[in-house]
Amino acid sequence: MNLKILYEDKDVIVTVKPRGISSQSSNSFEEDMVSLLKKHMGKDAYVGVIHRLDKPVYGIMVYGKNKKATEILSNELRKKNIEKAYEALVDGLPESDEGELTDFIKKLDNNVSKVVEKSTTGAKEAVLKYKVLESYKKDDRYITRLRINLITGRHHQIRLQCASHGFPLYGDHKYNKRLANVKTDEDKVLSLAAVNLSFKHPKTGMELNYKINADF
C-alpha cells in the first residue's frame, strides 16, 4: 500500500491514514500505520504516535520521527494546541445549522462507548462543535454533511455524540440503529474523515496547516 505523504522532514511526517488501517501498532498480522511508515522510512525508523483515528476513519495524521519531536507534539495535543477538523455525512438534520454538543461519555469493555450521567464512575466530558455544510433528501430521510471540530478527544466521540443527538453517521453500523439490519454496499463505509490538521512545527515553531477533501 502506497501512503500519501503531505509533508516530511527530519522531525515529523504528515500523512493520510487510509480507511481500515489502525493508526498505531496492532497485535494482528494486518498492516498498520506504524508498519507502513517504517516501510517508507526504513525498518529501524522511529515512529512516534501522537494522536489516533478510529480504524474505519481516514484522514490526516502527524507522526514524530524522533523522541523529542513526539514529546513536544504530544504535549501540544494535551494543551489543545493542535487543531483538528472533520467532515461527516449523517442521517438526519440537526435542529440548528451550527451548534455545540456536550455530553458525558464512558468507554465500555466491548470497544463501544455510551452517553451517561455526569455522576457515573468513569464518565468523561465530551464537547464538539458542528456546522451544517449541505443537506439533501434521499428517499424518506435527509443526508447532511457536517464540519466538526473536536474540543475534547474521547473514544468514538463524534460517532456517539451525533447518534445520541439524533443524527448518526452514515455507514456507522456500531451507533446508527437504522443500519442494524442494512447490508447495502453504500452503507458499509463509515462517512467520517479528518480533513484538516494544524500545528506548530516542534523544532522551528512554524505554523503548519494541511487539508484534504472528503471523498464521500
PDB file of N, CA and C in Angstrom, residues 50-98:
ATOM      1  N   ILE A  50       1.228  10.255  18.012  1.00  0.00           N
ATOM      2  CA  ILE A  50       0.834  11.466  18.740  1.00  0.00           C
ATOM      3  C   ILE A  50      -0.674  11.506  18.956  1.00  0.00           C
ATOM      4  N   HIS A  51      -1.438  11.170  17.955  1.00  0.00           N
ATOM      5  CA  HIS A  51      -2.893  11.135  18.076  1.00  0.00           C
ATOM      6  C   HIS A  51      -3.396   9.952  17.277  1.00  0.00           C
ATOM      7  N   ARG A  52      -4.682   9.670  17.365  1.00  0.00           N
ATOM      8  CA  ARG A  52      -5.236   8.474  16.756  1.00  0.00           C
ATOM      9  C   ARG A  52      -6.518   8.779  15.990  1.00  0.00           C
ATOM     10  N   LEU A  53      -6.791   7.909  15.022  1.00  0.00           N
ATOM     11  CA  LEU A  53      -8.076   7.902  14.332  1.00  0.00           C
ATOM     12  C   LEU A  53      -8.628   6.489  14.413  1.00  0.00           C
ATOM     13  N   ASP A  54      -9.937   6.361  14.555  1.00  0.00           N
ATOM     14  CA  ASP A  54     -10.549   5.029  14.545  1.00  0.00           C
ATOM     15  C   ASP A  54     -10.193   4.309  13.255  1.00  0.00           C
ATOM     16  N   LYS A  55     -10.120   3.008  13.334  1.00  0.00           N
ATOM     17  CA  LYS A  55      -9.726   2.189  12.178  1.00  0.00           C
ATOM     18  C   LYS A  55     -10.552   2.469  10.923  1.00  0.00           C
ATOM     19  N   PRO A  56     -11.892   2.613  11.009  1.00  0.00           N
ATOM     20  CA  PRO A  56     -12.663   2.859   9.782  1.00  0.00           C
ATOM     21  C   PRO A  56     -12.657   4.308   9.308  1.00  0.00           C
ATOM     22  N   VAL A  57     -11.963   5.192  10.028  1.00  0.00           N
ATOM     23  CA  VAL A  57     -11.908   6.604   9.657  1.00  0.00           C
ATOM     24  C   VAL A  57     -10.629   6.873   8.871  1.00  0.00           C
ATOM     25  N   TYR A  58     -10.713   7.704   7.852  1.00  0.00           N
ATOM     26  CA  TYR A  58      -9.497   8.071   7.139  1.00  0.00           C
ATOM     27  C   TYR A  58      -9.228   9.555   7.346  1.00  0.00           C
ATOM     28  N   GLY A  59      -7.973   9.965   7.091  1.00  0.00           N
ATOM     29  CA  GLY A  59      -7.689  11.378   7.207  1.00  0.00           C
ATOM     30  C   GLY A  59      -6.261  11.693   7.609  1.00  0.00           C
ATOM     31  N   ILE A  60      -6.012  12.976   7.876  1.00  0.00           N
ATOM     32  CA  ILE A  60      -4.664  13.489   8.094  1.00  0.00           C
ATOM     33  C   ILE A  60      -4.164  13.171   9.495  1.00  0.00           C
ATOM     34  N   MET A  61      -2.924  12.697   9.561  1.00  0.00           N
ATOM     35  CA  MET A  61      -2.267  12.418  10.836  1.00  0.00           C
ATOM     36  C   MET A  61      -0.821  12.904  10.782  1.00  0.00           C
ATOM     37  N   VAL A  62      -0.287  13.282  11.947  1.00  0.00           N
ATOM     38  CA  VAL A  62       1.124  13.635  12.050  1.00  0.00           C
ATOM     39  C   VAL A  62       1.792  12.656  13.015  1.00  0.00           C
ATOM     40  N   TYR A  63       2.973  12.203  12.654  1.00  0.00           N
ATOM     41  CA  TYR A  63       3.779  11.314  13.491  1.00  0.00           C
ATOM     42  C   TYR A  63       5.130  11.959  13.729  1.00  0.00           C
ATOM     43  N   GLY A  64       5.706  11.701  14.912  1.00  0.00           N
ATOM     44  CA  GLY A  64       7.049  12.178  15.210  1.00  0.00           C
ATOM     45  C   GLY A  64       8.100  11.226  14.671  1.00  0.00           C
ATOM     46  N   LYS A  65       9.218  11.789  14.190  1.00  0.00           N
ATOM     47  CA  LYS A  65      10.297  10.953  13.660  1.00  0.00           C
ATOM     48  C   LYS A  65      11.458  10.827  14.646  1.00  0.00           C
ATOM     49  N   ASN A  66      11.297  11.441  15.810  1.00  0.00           N
ATOM     50  CA  ASN A  66      12.266  11.258  16.895  1.00  0.00           C
ATOM     51  C   ASN A  66      11.531  11.499  18.208  1.00  0.00           C
ATOM     52  N   LYS A  67      12.167  11.105  19.306  1.00  0.00           N
ATOM     53  CA  LYS A  67      11.518  11.162  20.617  1.00  0.00           C
ATOM     54  C   LYS A  67      11.177  12.592  21.030  1.00  0.00           C
ATOM     55  N   LYS A  68      12.101  13.530  20.794  1.00  0.00           N
ATOM     56  CA  LYS A  68      11.881  14.909  21.225  1.00  0.00           C
ATOM     57  C   LYS A  68      10.690  15.532  20.507  1.00  0.00           C
ATOM     58  N   ALA A  69      10.626  15.369  19.192  1.00  0.00           N
ATOM     59  CA  ALA A  69       9.512  15.917  18.419  1.00  0.00           C
ATOM     60  C   ALA A  69       8.192  15.307  18.869  1.00  0.00           C
ATOM     61  N   THR A  70       8.194  14.015  19.143  1.00  0.00           N
ATOM     62  CA  THR A  70       6.985  13.329  19.595  1.00  0.00           C
ATOM     63  C   THR A  70       6.518  13.865  20.946  1.00  0.00           C
ATOM     64  N   GLU A  71       7.455  14.068  21.858  1.00  0.00           N
ATOM     65  CA  GLU A  71       7.103  14.593  23.186  1.00  0.00           C
ATOM     66  C   GLU A  71       6.523  16.001  23.092  1.00  0.00           C
ATOM     67  N   ILE A  72       7.146  16.842  22.255  1.00  0.00           N
ATOM     68  CA  ILE A  72       6.665  18.226  22.103  1.00  0.00           C
ATOM     69  C   ILE A  72       5.259  18.244  21.526  1.00  0.00           C
ATOM     70  N   LEU A  73       5.033  17.473  20.465  1.00  0.00           N
ATOM     71  CA  LEU A  73       3.719  17.466  19.829  1.00  0.00           C
ATOM     72  C   LEU A  73       2.666  16.817  20.729  1.00  0.00           C
ATOM     73  N   SER A  74       3.048  15.793  21.483  1.00  0.00           N
ATOM     74  CA  SER A  74       2.104  15.164  22.411  1.00  0.00           C
ATOM     75  C   SER A  74       1.685  16.155  23.488  1.00  0.00           C
ATOM     76  N   ASN A  75       2.627  16.958  23.939  1.00  0.00           N
ATOM     77  CA  ASN A  75       2.320  17.982  24.932  1.00  0.00           C
ATOM     78  C   ASN A  75       1.420  19.067  24.339  1.00  0.00           C
ATOM     79  N   GLU A  76       1.673  19.440  23.077  1.00  0.00           N
ATOM     80  CA  GLU A  76       0.821  20.414  22.396  1.00  0.00           C
ATOM     81  C   GLU A  76      -0.604  19.883  22.245  1.00  0.00           C
ATOM     82  N   LEU A  77      -0.718  18.588  22.000  1.00  0.00           N
ATOM     83  CA  LEU A  77      -2.044  17.973  21.884  1.00  0.00           C
ATOM     84  C   LEU A  77      -2.786  18.041  23.211  1.00  0.00           C
ATOM     85  N   ARG A  78      -2.086  17.747  24.303  1.00  0.00           N
ATOM     86  CA  ARG A  78      -2.704  17.817  25.625  1.00  0.00           C
ATOM     87  C   ARG A  78      -3.166  19.236  25.955  1.00  0.00           C
ATOM     88  N   LYS A  79      -2.419  20.224  25.469  1.00  0.00           N
ATOM     89  CA  LYS A  79      -2.781  21.630  25.702  1.00  0.00           C
ATOM     90  C   LYS A  79      -3.838  22.134  24.719  1.00  0.00           C
ATOM     91  N   LYS A  80      -4.287  21.241  23.836  1.00  0.00           N
ATOM     92  CA  LYS A  80      -5.286  21.579  22.805  1.00  0.00           C
ATOM     93  C   LYS A  80      -4.764  22.617  21.810  1.00  0.00           C
ATOM     94  N   ASN A  81      -3.461  22.563  21.543  1.00  0.00           N
ATOM     95  CA  ASN A  81      -2.854  23.483  20.579  1.00  0.00           C
ATOM     96  C   ASN A  81      -2.741  22.877  19.182  1.00  0.00           C
ATOM     97  N   ILE A  82      -3.141  21.639  19.036  1.00  0.00           N
ATOM     98  CA  ILE A  82      -3.200  21.007  17.718  1.00  0.00           C
ATOM     99  C   ILE A  82      -4.662  21.006  17.285  1.00  0.00           C
ATOM    100  N   GLU A  83      -4.952  21.679  16.179  1.00  0.00           N
ATOM    101  CA  GLU A  83      -6.332  21.816  15.722  1.00  0.00           C
ATOM    102  C   GLU A  83      -6.662  20.736  14.687  1.00  0.00           C
ATOM    103  N   LYS A  84      -7.786  20.073  14.919  1.00  0.00           N
ATOM    104  CA  LYS A  84      -8.245  19.025  14.015  1.00  0.00           C
ATOM    105  C   LYS A  84      -9.689  19.291  13.615  1.00  0.00           C
ATOM    106  N   ALA A  85      -9.990  19.130  12.347  1.00  0.00           N
ATOM    107  CA  ALA A  85     -11.359  19.297  11.871  1.00  0.00           C
ATOM    108  C   ALA A  85     -11.745  18.081  11.035  1.00  0.00           C
ATOM    109  N   TYR A  86     -13.012  17.740  11.113  1.00  0.00           N
ATOM    110  CA  TYR A  86     -13.531  16.556  10.440  1.00  0.00           C
ATOM    111  C   TYR A  86     -14.724  16.940   9.569  1.00  0.00           C
ATOM    112  N   GLU A  87     -15.006  16.090   8.594  1.00  0.00           N
ATOM    113  CA  GLU A  87     -16.267  16.170   7.872  1.00  0.00           C
ATOM    114  C   GLU A  87     -16.949  14.821   7.984  1.00  0.00           C
ATOM    115  N   ALA A  88     -18.286  14.864   8.063  1.00  0.00           N
ATOM    116  CA  ALA A  88     -19.054  13.630   8.207  1.00  0.00           C
ATOM    117  C   ALA A  88     -20.360  13.759   7.448  1.00  0.00           C
ATOM    118  N   LEU A  89     -20.859  12.631   6.952  1.00  0.00           N
ATOM    119  CA  LEU A  89     -22.225  12.548   6.449  1.00  0.00           C
ATOM    120  C   LEU A  89     -23.058  11.905   7.540  1.00  0.00           C
ATOM    121  N   VAL A  90     -24.193  12.521   7.853  1.00  0.00           N
ATOM    122  CA  VAL A  90     -25.044  11.980   8.904  1.00  0.00           C
ATOM    123  C   VAL A  90     -26.443  11.733   8.383  1.00  0.00           C
ATOM    124  N   ASP A  91     -27.113  10.775   9.015  1.00  0.00           N
ATOM    125  CA  ASP A  91     -28.527  10.509   8.764  1.00  0.00           C
ATOM    126  C   ASP A  91     -29.346  11.503   9.565  1.00  0.00           C
ATOM    127  N   GLY A  92     -30.083  12.355   8.882  1.00  0.00           N
ATOM    128  CA  GLY A  92     -30.910  13.311   9.594  1.00  0.00           C
ATOM    129  C   GLY A  92     -30.430  14.738   9.417  1.00  0.00           C
ATOM    130  N   LEU A  93     -31.081  15.634  10.121  1.00  0.00           N
ATOM    131  CA  LEU A  93     -30.794  17.055  10.008  1.00  0.00           C
ATOM    132  C   LEU A  93     -30.810  17.668  11.407  1.00  0.00           C
ATOM    133  N   PRO A  94     -29.671  18.201  11.870  1.00  0.00           N
ATOM    134  CA  PRO A  94     -29.648  18.848  13.194  1.00  0.00           C
ATOM    135  C   PRO A  94     -30.664  19.984  13.265  1.00  0.00           C
ATOM    136  N   GLU A  95     -31.127  20.279  14.470  1.00  0.00           N
ATOM    137  CA  GLU A  95     -32.108  21.340  14.662  1.00  0.00           C
ATOM    138  C   GLU A  95     -31.549  22.706  14.268  1.00  0.00           C
ATOM    139  N   SER A  96     -30.262  22.916  14.497  1.00  0.00           N
ATOM    140  CA  SER A  96     -29.614  24.188  14.171  1.00  0.00           C
ATOM    141  C   SER A  96     -28.539  23.976  13.120  1.00  0.00           C
ATOM    142  N   ASP A  97     -28.268  25.003  12.314  1.00  0.00           N
ATOM    143  CA  ASP A  97     -27.242  24.909  11.285  1.00  0.00           C
ATOM    144  C   ASP A  97     -25.839  24.804  11.878  1.00  0.00           C
ATOM    145  N   GLU A  98     -25.677  25.275  13.088  1.00  0.00           N
ATOM    146  CA  GLU A  98     -24.414  25.096  13.789  1.00  0.00           C
ATOM    147  C   GLU A  98     -24.682  25.081  15.286  1.00  0.00           C
TER     148      GLU A  98
END
